[in-house]
PDB file of C-alpha atoms in Angstrom:
ATOM      1  CA  UNK A 249       0.000   0.000   0.000  1.00 73.00           C
ATOM      2  CA  UNK A 250       1.420   3.375  -1.016  1.00 90.00           C
ATOM      3  CA  UNK A 251       1.714   6.122   1.552  1.00 93.00           C
ATOM      4  CA  UNK A 252      -0.319   9.283   1.293  1.00 94.00           C
ATOM      5  CA  UNK A 253       1.582  12.509   0.673  1.00 95.00           C
ATOM      6  CA  UNK A 254       1.094  13.480   4.320  1.00 95.00           C
ATOM      7  CA  UNK A 255       2.371  10.095   5.546  1.00 96.00           C
ATOM      8  CA  UNK A 256       5.451  10.356   3.307  1.00 96.00           C
ATOM      9  CA  UNK A 257       6.100  13.844   4.649  1.00 96.00           C
ATOM     10  CA  UNK A 258       5.752  12.413   8.173  1.00 96.00           C
ATOM     11  CA  UNK A 259       8.399   9.782   7.339  1.00 96.00           C
ATOM     12  CA  UNK A 260      10.762  12.420   5.916  1.00 96.00           C
ATOM     13  CA  UNK A 261      10.273  14.681   8.930  1.00 96.00           C
ATOM     14  CA  UNK A 262      10.592  11.823  11.430  1.00 95.00           C
ATOM     15  CA  UNK A 263      14.000  10.889  10.022  1.00 94.00           C
ATOM     16  CA  UNK A 264      15.290  14.371  10.901  1.00 93.00           C
ATOM     17  CA  UNK A 265      15.043  14.085  14.683  1.00 92.00           C
ATOM     18  CA  UNK A 266      13.135  10.838  15.431  1.00 92.00           C
ATOM     19  CA  UNK A 267      10.425  12.843  17.211  1.00 94.00           C
ATOM     20  CA  UNK A 268       7.026  11.559  16.095  1.00 95.00           C
ATOM     21  CA  UNK A 269       5.035  14.467  17.536  1.00 95.00           C
ATOM     22  CA  UNK A 270       7.204  17.107  15.882  1.00 96.00           C
ATOM     23  CA  UNK A 271       7.264  15.129  12.627  1.00 96.00           C
ATOM     24  CA  UNK A 272       3.461  15.029  12.621  1.00 96.00           C
ATOM     25  CA  UNK A 273       3.294  18.791  13.205  1.00 96.00           C
ATOM     26  CA  UNK A 274       5.800  19.512  10.428  1.00 97.00           C
ATOM     27  CA  UNK A 275       3.936  17.125   8.110  1.00 96.00           C
ATOM     28  CA  UNK A 276       0.790  19.197   8.517  1.00 96.00           C
ATOM     29  CA  UNK A 277      -1.200  17.368  11.170  1.00 96.00           C
ATOM     30  CA  UNK A 278      -2.946  19.536  13.764  1.00 94.00           C
ATOM     31  CA  UNK A 279      -1.243  20.424  17.024  1.00 94.00           C
ATOM     32  CA  UNK A 280      -4.153  18.879  18.912  1.00 94.00           C
ATOM     33  CA  UNK A 281      -3.715  15.444  17.305  1.00 94.00           C
ATOM     34  CA  UNK A 282       0.011  15.477  16.514  1.00 93.00           C
ATOM     35  CA  UNK A 283       1.006  13.231  19.427  1.00 94.00           C
ATOM     36  CA  UNK A 284      -1.596  10.539  18.755  1.00 94.00           C
ATOM     37  CA  UNK A 285      -1.144  10.691  14.958  1.00 95.00           C
ATOM     38  CA  UNK A 286       2.637  10.456  15.385  1.00 95.00           C
ATOM     39  CA  UNK A 287       2.346   7.338  17.533  1.00 95.00           C
ATOM     40  CA  UNK A 288      -0.296   5.873  15.241  1.00 95.00           C
ATOM     41  CA  UNK A 289       1.912   6.414  12.185  1.00 95.00           C
ATOM     42  CA  UNK A 290       4.891   4.751  13.886  1.00 94.00           C
ATOM     43  CA  UNK A 291       2.730   1.700  14.591  1.00 94.00           C
ATOM     44  CA  UNK A 292       1.532   1.310  11.000  1.00 95.00           C
ATOM     45  CA  UNK A 293       3.571  -1.569   9.519  1.00 93.00           C
ATOM     46  CA  UNK A 294       4.081   0.054   6.102  1.00 96.00           C
ATOM     47  CA  UNK A 295       5.327   3.316   7.657  1.00 96.00           C
ATOM     48  CA  UNK A 296       7.523   1.503  10.199  1.00 95.00           C
ATOM     49  CA  UNK A 297       9.068  -0.566   7.396  1.00 96.00           C
ATOM     50  CA  UNK A 298       9.858   2.503   5.267  1.00 96.00           C
ATOM     51  CA  UNK A 299      11.385   4.280   8.274  1.00 95.00           C
ATOM     52  CA  UNK A 300      13.516   1.234   9.143  1.00 94.00           C
ATOM     53  CA  UNK A 301      14.758   0.887   5.552  1.00 95.00           C
ATOM     54  CA  UNK A 302      15.689   4.576   5.463  1.00 94.00           C
ATOM     55  CA  UNK A 303      17.503   4.311   8.804  1.00 91.00           C
ATOM     56  CA  UNK A 304      19.363   1.190   7.649  1.00 90.00           C
ATOM     57  CA  UNK A 305      20.394   2.953   4.433  1.00 93.00           C
ATOM     58  CA  UNK A 306      21.589   5.995   6.389  1.00 90.00           C
ATOM     59  CA  UNK A 307      23.559   3.779   8.768  1.00 86.00           C
ATOM     60  CA  UNK A 308      25.217   2.034   5.825  1.00 89.00           C
ATOM     61  CA  UNK A 309      25.883   5.300   3.997  1.00 92.00           C
ATOM     62  CA  UNK A 310      27.437   6.998   7.022  1.00 87.00           C
ATOM     63  CA  UNK A 311      29.083   3.799   8.288  1.00 86.00           C
ATOM     64  CA  UNK A 312      27.682   4.492  11.745  1.00 81.00           C
ATOM     65  CA  UNK A 313      26.810   1.157  13.290  1.00 84.00           C
ATOM     66  CA  UNK A 314      26.091  -0.006  16.829  1.00 83.00           C
ATOM     67  CA  UNK A 315      29.710  -1.206  17.040  1.00 88.00           C
ATOM     68  CA  UNK A 316      30.957   2.237  15.998  1.00 88.00           C
ATOM     69  CA  UNK A 317      28.801   3.969  18.614  1.00 87.00           C
ATOM     70  CA  UNK A 318      29.810   1.541  21.377  1.00 88.00           C
ATOM     71  CA  UNK A 319      33.491   1.904  20.485  1.00 90.00           C
ATOM     72  CA  UNK A 320      33.098   5.682  20.686  1.00 89.00           C
ATOM     73  CA  UNK A 321      31.416   5.487  24.081  1.00 89.00           C
ATOM     74  CA  UNK A 322      34.155   3.154  25.289  1.00 89.00           C
ATOM     75  CA  UNK A 323      36.829   5.588  24.075  1.00 87.00           C
ATOM     76  CA  UNK A 324      35.108   8.452  25.891  1.00 86.00           C
ATOM     77  CA  UNK A 325      34.936   6.446  29.120  1.00 86.00           C
ATOM     78  CA  UNK A 326      38.623   5.529  28.905  1.00 83.00           C
ATOM     79  CA  UNK A 327      39.690   9.090  28.138  1.00 79.00           C
ATOM     80  CA  UNK A 328      37.585  10.453  30.970  1.00 81.00           C
ATOM     81  CA  UNK A 329      39.234   7.965  33.353  1.00 82.00           C
ATOM     82  CA  UNK A 330      42.730   8.832  32.066  1.00 75.00           C
ATOM     83  CA  UNK A 331      43.215   5.381  30.589  1.00 66.00           C
ATOM     84  CA  UNK A 332      44.184   6.933  27.277  1.00 67.00           C
ATOM     85  CA  UNK A 333      46.320  10.008  26.685  1.00 76.00           C
ATOM     86  CA  UNK A 334      44.846  13.108  25.062  1.00 78.00           C
ATOM     87  CA  UNK A 335      45.768  12.949  21.374  1.00 82.00           C
ATOM     88  CA  UNK A 336      46.094  15.698  18.771  1.00 85.00           C
ATOM     89  CA  UNK A 337      46.037  15.554  14.984  1.00 88.00           C
ATOM     90  CA  UNK A 338      44.811  12.947  12.552  1.00 89.00           C
ATOM     91  CA  UNK A 339      46.214   9.810  10.948  1.00 87.00           C
ATOM     92  CA  UNK A 340      50.027   9.625  10.889  1.00 88.00           C
ATOM     93  CA  UNK A 341      50.225  13.148  12.297  1.00 88.00           C
ATOM     94  CA  UNK A 342      48.509  12.066  15.514  1.00 88.00           C
ATOM     95  CA  UNK A 343      50.609  12.665  18.630  1.00 87.00           C
ATOM     96  CA  UNK A 344      50.048  12.886  22.339  1.00 84.00           C
ATOM     97  CA  UNK A 345      49.128  16.399  23.425  1.00 84.00           C
ATOM     98  CA  UNK A 346      51.538  18.321  25.629  1.00 84.00           C
ATOM     99  CA  UNK A 347      51.153  21.347  27.840  1.00 85.00           C
ATOM    100  CA  UNK A 348      53.241  24.519  27.488  1.00 85.00           C
ATOM    101  CA  UNK A 349      56.165  22.869  29.309  1.00 88.00           C
ATOM    102  CA  UNK A 350      56.286  19.722  27.170  1.00 83.00           C
ATOM    103  CA  UNK A 351      54.490  17.417  29.620  1.00 84.00           C
ATOM    104  CA  UNK A 352      51.947  14.938  28.268  1.00 82.00           C
ATOM    105  CA  UNK A 353      48.325  15.907  28.856  1.00 79.00           C
ATOM    106  CA  UNK A 354      45.871  13.648  30.624  1.00 74.00           C
ATOM    107  CA  UNK A 355      42.391  14.966  31.295  1.00 67.00           C
ATOM    108  CA  UNK A 356      39.991  13.639  33.913  1.00 74.00           C
ATOM    109  CA  UNK A 357      36.268  14.145  33.393  1.00 78.00           C
ATOM    110  CA  UNK A 358      34.081  12.365  35.943  1.00 81.00           C
ATOM    111  CA  UNK A 359      30.844  13.600  34.350  1.00 85.00           C
ATOM    112  CA  UNK A 360      31.860  12.308  30.932  1.00 84.00           C
ATOM    113  CA  UNK A 361      32.932   8.967  32.375  1.00 85.00           C
ATOM    114  CA  UNK A 362      29.674   8.569  34.285  1.00 88.00           C
ATOM    115  CA  UNK A 363      27.574   9.370  31.216  1.00 89.00           C
ATOM    116  CA  UNK A 364      29.599   7.000  29.027  1.00 87.00           C
ATOM    117  CA  UNK A 365      29.269   4.161  31.531  1.00 88.00           C
ATOM    118  CA  UNK A 366      25.555   4.906  31.929  1.00 88.00           C
ATOM    119  CA  UNK A 367      25.071   4.577  28.163  1.00 86.00           C
ATOM    120  CA  UNK A 368      27.085   1.349  28.045  1.00 84.00           C
ATOM    121  CA  UNK A 369      25.106  -0.029  30.994  1.00 83.00           C
ATOM    122  CA  UNK A 370      21.804   0.811  29.325  1.00 83.00           C
ATOM    123  CA  UNK A 371      22.958  -0.916  26.147  1.00 77.00           C
ATOM    124  CA  UNK A 372      23.885  -4.023  28.118  1.00 77.00           C
ATOM    125  CA  UNK A 373      20.609  -3.805  30.117  1.00 76.00           C
ATOM    126  CA  UNK A 374      22.499  -3.659  33.413  1.00 79.00           C
ATOM    127  CA  UNK A 375      20.009  -1.285  35.004  1.00 76.00           C
ATOM    128  CA  UNK A 376      16.349  -1.785  35.733  1.00 74.00           C
ATOM    129  CA  UNK A 377      13.982   0.971  36.709  1.00 71.00           C
ATOM    130  CA  UNK A 378      11.972   0.312  39.841  1.00 71.00           C
ATOM    131  CA  UNK A 379       8.326   1.193  39.421  1.00 70.00           C
ATOM    132  CA  UNK A 380       6.206   1.715  42.500  1.00 70.00           C
ATOM    133  CA  UNK A 381       2.450   1.528  42.354  1.00 66.00           C
ATOM    134  CA  UNK A 382       0.742   3.626  44.975  1.00 67.00           C
ATOM    135  CA  UNK A 383      -2.903   3.130  44.379  1.00 65.00           C
ATOM    136  CA  UNK A 384      -5.697   0.729  44.945  1.00 65.00           C
ATOM    137  CA  UNK A 385      -6.480  -1.969  42.434  1.00 64.00           C
ATOM    138  CA  UNK A 386     -10.071  -3.064  42.819  1.00 68.00           C
ATOM    139  CA  UNK A 387      -9.715  -6.755  42.045  1.00 67.00           C
ATOM    140  CA  UNK A 388     -12.366  -7.908  44.452  1.00 69.00           C
ATOM    141  CA  UNK A 389     -15.099  -6.622  42.135  1.00 73.00           C
ATOM    142  CA  UNK A 390     -13.905  -8.695  39.175  1.00 76.00           C
ATOM    143  CA  UNK A 391     -15.315 -12.068  38.239  1.00 81.00           C
ATOM    144  CA  UNK A 392     -12.918 -15.008  38.140  1.00 82.00           C
ATOM    145  CA  UNK A 393     -12.905 -14.837  34.330  1.00 85.00           C
ATOM    146  CA  UNK A 394     -12.126 -11.102  34.311  1.00 81.00           C
ATOM    147  CA  UNK A 395      -9.342 -11.601  36.842  1.00 80.00           C
ATOM    148  CA  UNK A 396      -7.850 -14.460  34.793  1.00 83.00           C
ATOM    149  CA  UNK A 397      -7.984 -12.276  31.661  1.00 82.00           C
ATOM    150  CA  UNK A 398      -6.200  -9.400  33.462  1.00 78.00           C
ATOM    151  CA  UNK A 399      -3.495 -11.743  34.772  1.00 81.00           C
ATOM    152  CA  UNK A 400      -2.980 -13.173  31.288  1.00 81.00           C
ATOM    153  CA  UNK A 401      -2.760  -9.681  29.782  1.00 78.00           C
ATOM    154  CA  UNK A 402      -0.173  -8.541  32.354  1.00 76.00           C
ATOM    155  CA  UNK A 403       1.941 -11.669  31.947  1.00 77.00           C
ATOM    156  CA  UNK A 404       2.039 -11.019  28.185  1.00 73.00           C
ATOM    157  CA  UNK A 405       3.365  -7.521  28.774  1.00 63.00           C
ATOM    158  CA  UNK A 406       0.033  -5.701  28.506  1.00 54.00           C
TER     159      UNK A 406
END
């Protein structure tokens, strides 16, 4: 099924910043419905497939892969922890940076290290968010069948 002109514009706009609400607004949907239309469009299989193909093509074209990103995060973490010297230049001209007195430069950046390790941890799913429910769930008013259906829905991720 071919996309409408508005849906194609949504796809093009979404690829700019991966923000479905803003993409819907820029594609011409109303401000009132932009959030729901954005989410709805992302869940349409034909739109999701076109977006994924475009993202895959961009990744191939730019040679930015998950491995590239993870290697970059790892390099940032190591630099921030002074595990690697600060380097200057490119290619064969690359040398270790020195201060005004000829001493090698090592920079420590705790904030950068923390952020890099946080991103690596998220990628490796090392952290889980704790969710607290502070409300009453009225299960006593449900029939056995309704309760069984709710339990089944929750166990399936619903």
